[in-house]
Amino acid sequence: MKQSLSRRNFVGGLSMAAMAMPGRSVLGANEKINLGFIGIGGRGGGHVGNFGGKKGVNVSYLCDADINRAKGKAGKYPGAKSTTEMKQLLDSKDVDAVVVSTCNHWHVLASVWACQAGKDVYVEKPVSHNIWEGRKLVEAARKYDRIVQGGTQQRSDPMQAEVKAFLDSGKIGKMKWVRCNRYGVRGSIGKRNTPLKPPEEINYNQWLGPAQDLPIMREKFHYDWHWDFNCGNGELGNWGPHLLDDLRNVAFRDKAAFPDMVVSGGGRLAWHDAGTSPNTHFTYMKVGDVPVIVDVHNLPLQKGVRGSDIYRHRKSRAFLIIECEGGRYEGGRGGGHAYDADGKKLKQFKGDAGRGHAQNWLNAIRSRKKENLNAEIEETHYSSAWCHLGNISCRLGGAYDEQQARKAVDFSGWDMVIDDFHNHVSKNEIDLSKESVRLGP
């Protein structure tokens, strides 16, 4: 890498003085909010259309390390500039706020630099690549008095308030334990014999940023970085921020910044590809006296069968399951149900999956009241950090042993987790003696 963009210089940027004078802090009621977009991939490209379609918004700048992506979107917005160099966008006086949808390893540094440049920020989940830098982003938002929203859009679904009110009513009693689930089938990302050469249209030095300059052994350049811990956070860091943000908000009302205990296990089974993150991952967390189980899995129901509901005997593969003394709540993005102890449906909840999340951020930019944000950066930092804790435990773990695993947690639901893991492995015809499976401290 060039010396001017070394990993040390990038990380040092987190504690440097402001790189530019702050921009406008207050917009007039009729002034347009000029938005810059950093990262124009699948999610980022969708954000351009969503935010750009809001009243009082102007798409003014588009940045992506892939110049074809930036130019392609810019062509749809007359007057919008395009670049592969993030600093050009951040230095622009024509940008009031930025939407960050880069690879995970860029989320914090891009957002901190934006705060230093006087821009407000919307940053995709996970809002950080690790716990320490997530805290740095919270500190930057406070220091530079910026409006910073995380991309956990369920926080803007009115349904969540209804679910909390129902739980508070006592109709299904006290919360006993909670389960978070994500069963999404994915495939192998392959493993090359020689490193993949970044496409010519990629400004690779800019794309790499603060990550290590390591050989790329996967088959595709874009998206599959998710499964490489150098740039991504695996499925627990991909879907986990949504699961655990719902958990923290709905079950614990944001009173639990961190869990008291985390034990996590799993591995990348069967594929033997270039990925470094688990495709089979189970985690136990304890919050006060409430046990929490988090499962994220990418393998199918069984070998050769395209289906991800690997726990059918549990009767539910819901996003969030809150088991209570007199029943349970089961819900996901945009909907849910409450049941009594006999399984009778008590109430149905219908939401909009957080359709107003973007507008919530835009409204807060005008009001300058961060307390009006539905997913203010401190809470979304904690929700992402819970995912990082699960990954840390698993990565620090030793070789998996079933007997030791069963003794790791004093909770009856944990035995069910271990039983399911072995059943799942068996149905996928996986020989654990030939796999690397870990169980963390």
GROMACS .gro file of C-alpha atoms in nm:
model
  441
    1MET     CA    1   0.000   0.000   0.000
    2LYS     CA    2   0.108   0.362  -0.046
    3GLN     CA    3   0.265   0.518   0.262
    4SER     CA    4   0.010   0.800   0.262
    5LEU     CA    5  -0.269   0.544   0.302
    6SER     CA    6  -0.101   0.295   0.534
    7ARG     CA    7  -0.306   0.093   0.784
    8ARG     CA    8  -0.135   0.284   1.068
    9ASN     CA    9  -0.230   0.620   0.916
   10PHE     CA   10  -0.591   0.509   0.865
   11VAL     CA   11  -0.635   0.385   1.221
   12GLY     CA   12  -0.456   0.693   1.352
   13GLY     CA   13  -0.721   0.900   1.178
   14LEU     CA   14  -0.968   0.791   1.445
   15SER     CA   15  -0.795   1.011   1.702
   16MET     CA   16  -0.670   1.291   1.478
   17ALA     CA   17  -0.798   1.646   1.490
   18ALA     CA   18  -1.074   1.741   1.248
   19MET     CA   19  -0.978   1.703   0.885
   20ALA     CA   20  -1.203   1.991   0.779
   21MET     CA   21  -1.396   2.278   0.928
   22PRO     CA   22  -1.750   2.179   1.030
   23GLY     CA   23  -2.018   2.248   0.771
   24ARG     CA   24  -2.361   2.391   0.829
   25SER     CA   25  -2.520   2.283   1.157
   26VAL     CA   26  -2.867   2.418   1.093
   27LEU     CA   27  -3.069   2.402   0.774
   28GLY     CA   28  -3.356   2.633   0.697
   29ALA     CA   29  -3.701   2.477   0.681
   30ASN     CA   30  -3.708   2.502   0.302
   31GLU     CA   31  -3.343   2.423   0.230
   32LYS     CA   32  -3.262   2.094   0.068
   33ILE     CA   33  -3.044   1.847   0.256
   34ASN     CA   34  -2.753   1.767   0.025
   35LEU     CA   35  -2.658   1.403   0.067
   36GLY     CA   36  -2.336   1.225  -0.019
   37PHE     CA   37  -2.330   0.847  -0.047
   38ILE     CA   38  -2.020   0.642   0.038
   39GLY     CA   39  -2.057   0.289  -0.094
   40ILE     CA   40  -2.296   0.227  -0.386
   41GLY     CA   41  -2.326  -0.153  -0.383
   42GLY     CA   42  -2.651  -0.344  -0.336
   43ARG     CA   43  -2.750  -0.185  -0.007
   44GLY     CA   44  -2.588   0.151  -0.084
   45GLY     CA   45  -2.745   0.168  -0.427
   46GLY     CA   46  -3.084   0.108  -0.268
   47HIS     CA   47  -3.019   0.388  -0.022
   48VAL     CA   48  -2.950   0.632  -0.304
   49GLY     CA   49  -3.297   0.570  -0.443
   50ASN     CA   50  -3.468   0.564  -0.103
   51PHE     CA   51  -3.309   0.874   0.050
   52GLY     CA   52  -3.293   1.053  -0.282
   53GLY     CA   53  -3.666   1.013  -0.325
   54LYS     CA   54  -3.750   1.194  -0.003
   55LYS     CA   55  -3.892   1.545  -0.009
   56GLY     CA   56  -3.631   1.812   0.058
   57VAL     CA   57  -3.333   1.592  -0.034
   58ASN     CA   58  -3.076   1.642  -0.307
   59VAL     CA   59  -2.830   1.370  -0.414
   60SER     CA   60  -2.513   1.573  -0.452
   61TYR     CA   61  -2.217   1.332  -0.435
   62LEU     CA   62  -2.159   0.959  -0.495
   63CYS     CA   63  -1.846   0.776  -0.388
   64ASP     CA   64  -1.749   0.414  -0.445
   65ALA     CA   65  -1.414   0.242  -0.489
   66ASP     CA   66  -1.575   0.090  -0.800
   67ILE     CA   67  -1.599   0.389  -1.033
   68ASN     CA   68  -1.859   0.215  -1.252
   69ARG     CA   69  -2.098   0.199  -0.959
   70ALA     CA   70  -2.048   0.564  -0.873
   71LYS     CA   71  -2.087   0.689  -1.229
   72GLY     CA   72  -2.382   0.460  -1.296
   73LYS     CA   73  -2.586   0.607  -1.012
   74ALA     CA   74  -2.467   0.964  -1.074
   75GLY     CA   75  -2.611   0.947  -1.425
   76LYS     CA   76  -2.959   0.928  -1.275
   77TYR     CA   77  -2.914   1.243  -1.066
   78PRO     CA   78  -2.830   1.556  -1.268
   79GLY     CA   79  -2.568   1.761  -1.091
   80ALA     CA   80  -2.441   1.477  -0.872
   81LYS     CA   81  -2.065   1.431  -0.873
   82SER     CA   82  -1.893   1.093  -0.862
   83THR     CA   83  -1.556   0.983  -0.728
   84THR     CA   84  -1.358   0.689  -0.593
   85GLU     CA   85  -1.183   0.913  -0.339
   86MET     CA   86  -1.377   0.954  -0.014
   87LYS     CA   87  -1.189   1.268   0.088
   88GLN     CA   88  -1.322   1.456  -0.217
   89LEU     CA   89  -1.678   1.394  -0.100
   90LEU     CA   90  -1.602   1.480   0.263
   91ASP     CA   91  -1.423   1.801   0.168
   92SER     CA   92  -1.718   1.917  -0.043
   93LYS     CA   93  -1.921   2.211   0.086
   94ASP     CA   94  -2.209   2.076  -0.121
   95VAL     CA   95  -2.258   1.781   0.118
   96ASP     CA   96  -2.450   1.829   0.444
   97ALA     CA   97  -2.479   1.464   0.547
   98VAL     CA   98  -2.352   1.124   0.433
   99VAL     CA   99  -2.490   0.773   0.404
  100VAL     CA  100  -2.218   0.511   0.466
  101SER     CA  101  -2.282   0.169   0.308
  102THR     CA  102  -1.927   0.046   0.255
  103CYS     CA  103  -1.770  -0.284   0.356
  104ASN     CA  104  -1.782  -0.323   0.736
  105HIS     CA  105  -1.416  -0.238   0.787
  106TRP     CA  106  -1.479   0.116   0.656
  107HIS     CA  107  -1.798   0.194   0.852
  108VAL     CA  108  -1.641   0.368   1.150
  109LEU     CA  109  -1.351   0.549   0.989
  110ALA     CA  110  -1.569   0.691   0.712
  111SER     CA  111  -1.826   0.799   0.971
  112VAL     CA  112  -1.570   0.953   1.208
  113TRP     CA  113  -1.415   1.150   0.922
  114ALA     CA  114  -1.761   1.266   0.819
  115CYS     CA  115  -1.832   1.386   1.175
  116GLN     CA  116  -1.499   1.570   1.177
  117ALA     CA  117  -1.592   1.732   0.848
  118GLY     CA  118  -1.918   1.862   0.996
  119LYS     CA  119  -2.146   1.610   0.824
  120ASP     CA  120  -2.431   1.416   0.983
  121VAL     CA  121  -2.418   1.041   0.927
  122TYR     CA  122  -2.638   0.742   0.851
  123VAL     CA  123  -2.422   0.429   0.880
  124GLU     CA  124  -2.521   0.077   0.787
  125LYS     CA  125  -2.507  -0.217   1.023
  126PRO     CA  126  -2.293  -0.339   1.181
  127VAL     CA  127  -2.202   0.017   1.266
  128SER     CA  128  -1.850  -0.101   1.352
  129HIS     CA  129  -1.600  -0.370   1.259
  130ASN     CA  130  -1.496  -0.415   1.622
  131ILE     CA  131  -1.601  -0.293   1.967
  132TRP     CA  132  -1.324  -0.040   2.026
  133GLU     CA  133  -1.380   0.154   1.707
  134GLY     CA  134  -1.756   0.152   1.766
  135ARG     CA  135  -1.696   0.344   2.086
  136LYS     CA  136  -1.474   0.588   1.894
  137LEU     CA  137  -1.768   0.661   1.662
  138VAL     CA  138  -1.996   0.735   1.957
  139GLU     CA  139  -1.729   0.967   2.097
  140ALA     CA  140  -1.692   1.143   1.760
  141ALA     CA  141  -2.068   1.194   1.731
  142ARG     CA  142  -2.065   1.360   2.073
  143LYS     CA  143  -1.748   1.565   2.021
  144TYR     CA  144  -1.860   1.712   1.690
  145ASP     CA  145  -2.232   1.726   1.784
  146ARG     CA  146  -2.346   1.524   1.485
  147ILE     CA  147  -2.675   1.346   1.414
  148VAL     CA  148  -2.568   0.983   1.365
  149GLN     CA  149  -2.817   0.704   1.296
  150GLY     CA  150  -2.748   0.330   1.265
  151GLY     CA  151  -2.906   0.117   0.994
  152THR     CA  152  -3.119  -0.108   1.217
  153GLN     CA  153  -3.444   0.001   1.059
  154GLN     CA  154  -3.677  -0.209   1.276
  155ARG     CA  155  -3.630   0.058   1.543
  156SER     CA  156  -3.855   0.280   1.331
  157ASP     CA  157  -4.135   0.024   1.311
  158PRO     CA  158  -4.429   0.141   1.528
  159MET     CA  159  -4.499  -0.227   1.600
  160GLN     CA  160  -4.209  -0.244   1.843
  161ALA     CA  161  -4.378  -0.005   2.084
  162GLU     CA  162  -4.695  -0.216   2.065
  163VAL     CA  163  -4.504  -0.534   2.145
  164LYS     CA  164  -4.335  -0.371   2.444
  165ALA     CA  165  -4.669  -0.243   2.573
  166PHE     CA  166  -4.818  -0.593   2.542
  167LEU     CA  167  -4.527  -0.749   2.732
  168ASP     CA  168  -4.564  -0.481   3.001
  169SER     CA  169  -4.933  -0.566   3.038
  170GLY     CA  170  -4.840  -0.892   3.209
  171LYS     CA  171  -5.076  -1.103   3.000
  172ILE     CA  172  -4.809  -1.367   2.940
  173GLY     CA  173  -4.615  -1.311   3.260
  174LYS     CA  174  -4.251  -1.253   3.338
  175MET     CA  175  -3.981  -1.308   3.074
  176LYS     CA  176  -3.791  -1.635   3.130
  177TRP     CA  177  -3.552  -1.659   2.833
  178VAL     CA  178  -3.510  -1.532   2.479
  179ARG     CA  179  -3.410  -1.679   2.147
  180CYS     CA  180  -3.283  -1.497   1.835
  181ASN     CA  181  -3.272  -1.688   1.505
  182ARG     CA  182  -3.141  -1.639   1.156
  183TYR     CA  183  -3.157  -1.940   0.925
  184GLY     CA  184  -3.049  -1.829   0.579
  185VAL     CA  185  -2.900  -2.073   0.332
  186ARG     CA  186  -2.584  -1.958   0.155
  187GLY     CA  187  -2.330  -2.132  -0.062
  188SER     CA  188  -1.955  -2.168  -0.072
  189ILE     CA  189  -1.751  -1.866  -0.185
  190GLY     CA  190  -1.489  -2.094  -0.340
  191LYS     CA  191  -1.116  -2.103  -0.288
  192ARG     CA  192  -0.871  -2.006  -0.560
  193ASN     CA  193  -0.524  -2.149  -0.619
  194THR     CA  194  -0.391  -1.801  -0.692
  195PRO     CA  195  -0.502  -1.466  -0.543
  196LEU     CA  196  -0.785  -1.281  -0.712
  197LYS     CA  197  -0.673  -0.965  -0.888
  198PRO     CA  198  -0.908  -0.673  -0.808
  199PRO     CA  199  -1.101  -0.557  -1.118
  200GLU     CA  200  -0.946  -0.264  -1.307
  201GLU     CA  201  -1.241  -0.038  -1.227
  202ILE     CA  202  -1.164  -0.073  -0.853
  203ASN     CA  203  -0.954   0.184  -0.669
  204TYR     CA  204  -0.818  -0.096  -0.454
  205ASN     CA  205  -0.612   0.120  -0.221
  206GLN     CA  206  -0.926   0.315  -0.134
  207TRP     CA  207  -1.134  -0.005  -0.103
  208LEU     CA  208  -0.880  -0.162   0.132
  209GLY     CA  209  -0.846   0.140   0.359
  210PRO     CA  210  -0.775   0.029   0.718
  211ALA     CA  211  -0.793  -0.345   0.643
  212GLN     CA  212  -0.489  -0.570   0.610
  213ASP     CA  213  -0.349  -0.604   0.259
  214LEU     CA  214  -0.393  -0.981   0.232
  215PRO     CA  215  -0.428  -1.205  -0.077
  216ILE     CA  216  -0.792  -1.245  -0.185
  217MET     CA  217  -0.857  -1.616  -0.232
  218ARG     CA  218  -1.236  -1.608  -0.283
  219GLU     CA  219  -1.388  -1.628  -0.632
  220LYS     CA  220  -1.586  -1.300  -0.632
  221PHE     CA  221  -1.454  -0.959  -0.535
  222HIS     CA  222  -1.780  -0.794  -0.424
  223TYR     CA  223  -2.013  -0.899  -0.141
  224ASP     CA  224  -1.833  -1.217  -0.032
  225TRP     CA  225  -1.597  -1.004   0.176
  226HIS     CA  226  -1.871  -1.048   0.441
  227TRP     CA  227  -1.732  -1.392   0.522
  228ASP     CA  228  -1.371  -1.276   0.565
  229PHE     CA  229  -1.296  -1.132   0.909
  230ASN     CA  230  -1.045  -0.893   0.754
  231CYS     CA  231  -1.331  -0.689   0.605
  232GLY     CA  232  -1.654  -0.842   0.735
  233ASN     CA  233  -1.802  -0.998   1.048
  234GLY     CA  234  -1.963  -1.319   0.923
  235GLU     CA  235  -2.332  -1.394   0.945
  236LEU     CA  236  -2.344  -1.304   1.315
  237GLY     CA  237  -2.217  -0.958   1.221
  238ASN     CA  238  -2.434  -0.941   0.909
  239TRP     CA  239  -2.782  -1.035   1.035
  240GLY     CA  240  -2.696  -1.034   1.404
  241PRO     CA  241  -2.719  -0.655   1.447
  242HIS     CA  242  -3.086  -0.672   1.345
  243LEU     CA  243  -3.157  -0.967   1.576
  244LEU     CA  244  -2.974  -0.825   1.874
  245ASP     CA  245  -3.102  -0.471   1.824
  246ASP     CA  246  -3.456  -0.611   1.843
  247LEU     CA  247  -3.351  -0.809   2.149
  248ARG     CA  248  -3.201  -0.508   2.326
  249ASN     CA  249  -3.489  -0.280   2.236
  250VAL     CA  250  -3.794  -0.504   2.276
  251ALA     CA  251  -3.684  -0.749   2.547
  252PHE     CA  252  -3.445  -0.536   2.754
  253ARG     CA  253  -3.559  -0.179   2.666
  254ASP     CA  254  -3.197  -0.075   2.604
  255LYS     CA  255  -3.118  -0.115   2.975
  256ALA     CA  256  -2.850  -0.374   2.899
  257ALA     CA  257  -2.552  -0.209   2.732
  258PHE     CA  258  -2.365  -0.540   2.726
  259PRO     CA  259  -2.448  -0.896   2.832
  260ASP     CA  260  -2.293  -1.024   3.155
  261MET     CA  261  -2.164  -1.343   2.991
  262VAL     CA  262  -2.104  -1.476   2.638
  263VAL     CA  263  -2.016  -1.827   2.521
  264SER     CA  264  -2.006  -1.897   2.150
  265GLY     CA  265  -1.924  -2.192   1.927
  266GLY     CA  266  -1.935  -2.309   1.570
  267GLY     CA  267  -1.731  -2.338   1.256
  268ARG     CA  268  -1.721  -2.311   0.881
  269LEU     CA  269  -1.834  -2.659   0.792
  270ALA     CA  270  -1.845  -2.863   0.471
  271TRP     CA  271  -1.743  -2.590   0.227
  272HIS     CA  272  -1.363  -2.574   0.284
  273ASP     CA  273  -1.360  -2.241   0.102
  274ALA     CA  274  -1.176  -1.910   0.148
  275GLY     CA  275  -1.416  -1.783   0.414
  276THR     CA  276  -1.292  -1.733   0.770
  277SER     CA  277  -1.625  -1.681   0.952
  278PRO     CA  278  -1.860  -1.958   1.076
  279ASN     CA  279  -2.149  -2.081   0.865
  280THR     CA  280  -2.281  -2.268   1.169
  281HIS     CA  281  -2.279  -2.049   1.478
  282PHE     CA  282  -2.451  -2.076   1.816
  283THR     CA  283  -2.413  -1.833   2.107
  284TYR     CA  284  -2.530  -1.810   2.467
  285MET     CA  285  -2.559  -1.475   2.641
  286LYS     CA  286  -2.681  -1.398   2.991
  287VAL     CA  287  -2.840  -1.065   3.082
  288GLY     CA  288  -2.907  -1.049   3.454
  289ASP     CA  289  -3.107  -1.364   3.521
  290VAL     CA  290  -3.235  -1.394   3.162
  291PRO     CA  291  -3.064  -1.646   2.930
  292VAL     CA  292  -3.040  -1.562   2.559
  293ILE     CA  293  -2.968  -1.803   2.274
  294VAL     CA  294  -2.856  -1.669   1.935
  295ASP     CA  295  -2.843  -1.900   1.632
  296VAL     CA  296  -2.724  -1.803   1.285
  297HIS     CA  297  -2.686  -2.081   1.029
  298ASN     CA  298  -2.616  -2.099   0.655
  299LEU     CA  299  -2.632  -2.471   0.578
  300PRO     CA  300  -2.956  -2.631   0.453
  301LEU     CA  301  -3.206  -2.844   0.643
  302GLN     CA  302  -3.017  -3.147   0.520
  303LYS     CA  303  -2.770  -3.224   0.246
  304GLY     CA  304  -2.922  -3.175  -0.098
  305VAL     CA  305  -3.237  -3.004   0.036
  306ARG     CA  306  -3.277  -2.632  -0.016
  307GLY     CA  307  -3.434  -2.523   0.310
  308SER     CA  308  -3.312  -2.340   0.616
  309ASP     CA  309  -3.566  -2.427   0.885
  310ILE     CA  310  -3.331  -2.658   1.070
  311TYR     CA  311  -3.526  -2.650   1.395
  312ARG     CA  312  -3.873  -2.755   1.287
  313HIS     CA  313  -3.949  -2.939   1.610
  314ARG     CA  314  -3.940  -2.603   1.788
  315LYS     CA  315  -4.248  -2.497   1.591
  316SER     CA  316  -4.098  -2.161   1.502
  317ARG     CA  317  -3.809  -2.007   1.313
  318ALA     CA  318  -3.909  -1.655   1.415
  319PHE     CA  319  -3.657  -1.372   1.426
  320LEU     CA  320  -3.716  -1.307   1.798
  321ILE     CA  321  -3.882  -1.543   2.047
  322ILE     CA  322  -3.947  -1.423   2.402
  323GLU     CA  323  -4.046  -1.712   2.629
  324CYS     CA  324  -4.251  -1.598   2.930
  325GLU     CA  325  -4.409  -1.771   3.230
  326GLY     CA  326  -4.754  -1.771   3.069
  327GLY     CA  327  -4.679  -1.781   2.696
  328ARG     CA  328  -4.445  -1.639   2.436
  329TYR     CA  329  -4.397  -1.371   2.173
  330GLU     CA  330  -4.273  -1.464   1.826
  331GLY     CA  331  -4.189  -1.194   1.577
  332GLY     CA  332  -3.978  -1.078   1.291
  333ARG     CA  333  -3.939  -0.783   1.062
  334GLY     CA  334  -4.282  -0.626   1.019
  335GLY     CA  335  -4.497  -0.874   1.212
  336GLY     CA  336  -4.541  -1.102   1.512
  337HIS     CA  337  -4.778  -1.300   1.734
  338ALA     CA  338  -4.830  -1.357   2.104
  339TYR     CA  339  -4.944  -1.698   2.236
  340ASP     CA  340  -5.057  -1.827   2.572
  341ALA     CA  341  -4.899  -2.127   2.747
  342ASP     CA  342  -5.123  -2.368   2.551
  343GLY     CA  343  -5.024  -2.220   2.214
  344LYS     CA  344  -5.347  -2.025   2.164
  345LYS     CA  345  -5.292  -1.706   1.965
  346LEU     CA  346  -5.364  -1.403   2.182
  347LYS     CA  347  -5.265  -1.113   1.960
  348GLN     CA  348  -5.125  -1.036   1.617
  349PHE     CA  349  -4.888  -0.747   1.554
  350LYS     CA  350  -4.850  -0.583   1.214
  351GLY     CA  351  -4.575  -0.337   1.132
  352ASP     CA  352  -4.410  -0.169   0.836
  353ALA     CA  353  -4.056  -0.309   0.881
  354GLY     CA  354  -3.921   0.036   0.960
  355ARG     CA  355  -4.030   0.217   0.646
  356GLY     CA  356  -3.985   0.555   0.814
  357HIS     CA  357  -3.624   0.503   0.925
  358ALA     CA  358  -3.465   0.726   0.662
  359GLN     CA  359  -3.717   1.003   0.723
  360ASN     CA  360  -3.655   0.982   1.097
  361TRP     CA  361  -3.287   1.064   1.037
  362LEU     CA  362  -3.368   1.347   0.797
  363ASN     CA  363  -3.613   1.498   1.045
  364ALA     CA  364  -3.349   1.488   1.320
  365ILE     CA  365  -3.097   1.659   1.092
  366ARG     CA  366  -3.335   1.954   1.066
  367SER     CA  367  -3.433   1.961   1.434
  368ARG     CA  368  -3.074   1.896   1.560
  369LYS     CA  369  -3.225   1.676   1.832
  370LYS     CA  370  -3.038   1.344   1.849
  371GLU     CA  371  -3.286   1.225   2.112
  372ASN     CA  372  -3.546   1.207   1.832
  373LEU     CA  373  -3.347   0.942   1.647
  374ASN     CA  374  -3.495   0.594   1.662
  375ALA     CA  375  -3.155   0.424   1.623
  376GLU     CA  376  -2.909   0.675   1.769
  377ILE     CA  377  -2.549   0.565   1.734
  378GLU     CA  378  -2.486   0.473   2.098
  379GLU     CA  379  -2.763   0.212   2.105
  380THR     CA  380  -2.672   0.071   1.764
  381HIS     CA  381  -2.307   0.059   1.875
  382TYR     CA  382  -2.407  -0.167   2.165
  383SER     CA  383  -2.621  -0.391   1.942
  384SER     CA  384  -2.332  -0.439   1.698
  385ALA     CA  385  -2.092  -0.495   1.989
  386TRP     CA  386  -2.298  -0.792   2.113
  387CYS     CA  387  -2.233  -0.955   1.774
  388HIS     CA  388  -1.862  -0.883   1.803
  389LEU     CA  389  -1.859  -1.047   2.147
  390GLY     CA  390  -2.005  -1.365   1.998
  391ASN     CA  391  -1.742  -1.367   1.724
  392ILE     CA  392  -1.464  -1.296   1.976
  393SER     CA  393  -1.567  -1.587   2.198
  394CYS     CA  394  -1.582  -1.829   1.906
  395ARG     CA  395  -1.248  -1.714   1.762
  396LEU     CA  396  -1.076  -1.740   2.101
  397GLY     CA  397  -1.216  -2.087   2.154
  398GLY     CA  398  -1.046  -2.422   2.163
  399ALA     CA  399  -1.133  -2.739   1.977
  400TYR     CA  400  -1.498  -2.836   2.027
  401ASP     CA  401  -1.571  -3.125   2.261
  402GLU     CA  402  -1.933  -3.229   2.309
  403GLN     CA  403  -1.898  -3.319   2.677
  404GLN     CA  404  -1.725  -2.994   2.759
  405ALA     CA  405  -1.976  -2.803   2.550
  406ARG     CA  406  -2.270  -2.939   2.748
  407LYS     CA  407  -2.105  -2.832   3.073
  408ALA     CA  408  -2.021  -2.482   2.946
  409VAL     CA  409  -2.359  -2.332   3.033
  410ASP     CA  410  -2.595  -2.403   3.321
  411PHE     CA  411  -2.921  -2.361   3.132
  412SER     CA  412  -3.155  -2.637   3.012
  413GLY     CA  413  -3.205  -2.463   2.676
  414TRP     CA  414  -2.833  -2.498   2.605
  415ASP     CA  415  -2.862  -2.877   2.586
  416MET     CA  416  -3.126  -2.826   2.316
  417VAL     CA  417  -2.880  -2.604   2.127
  418ILE     CA  418  -2.608  -2.872   2.141
  419ASP     CA  419  -2.857  -3.144   2.042
  420ASP     CA  420  -2.970  -2.936   1.745
  421PHE     CA  421  -2.612  -2.870   1.638
  422HIS     CA  422  -2.529  -3.241   1.622
  423ASN     CA  423  -2.860  -3.323   1.453
  424HIS     CA  424  -2.796  -3.052   1.194
  425VAL     CA  425  -2.443  -3.178   1.130
  426SER     CA  426  -2.570  -3.533   1.091
  427LYS     CA  427  -2.841  -3.433   0.840
  428ASN     CA  428  -2.578  -3.255   0.632
  429GLU     CA  429  -2.360  -3.568   0.639
  430ILE     CA  430  -2.070  -3.382   0.798
  431ASP     CA  431  -1.792  -3.569   0.979
  432LEU     CA  432  -1.691  -3.342   1.268
  433SER     CA  433  -1.357  -3.519   1.302
  434LYS     CA  434  -1.260  -3.366   0.967
  435GLU     CA  435  -1.385  -3.015   1.050
  436SER     CA  436  -1.262  -2.725   1.258
  437VAL     CA  437  -1.524  -2.651   1.522
  438ARG     CA  438  -1.455  -2.424   1.818
  439LEU     CA  439  -1.618  -2.346   2.150
  440GLY     CA  440  -1.513  -2.025   2.316
  441PRO     CA  441  -1.443  -1.930   2.675
   0.00000   0.00000   0.00000
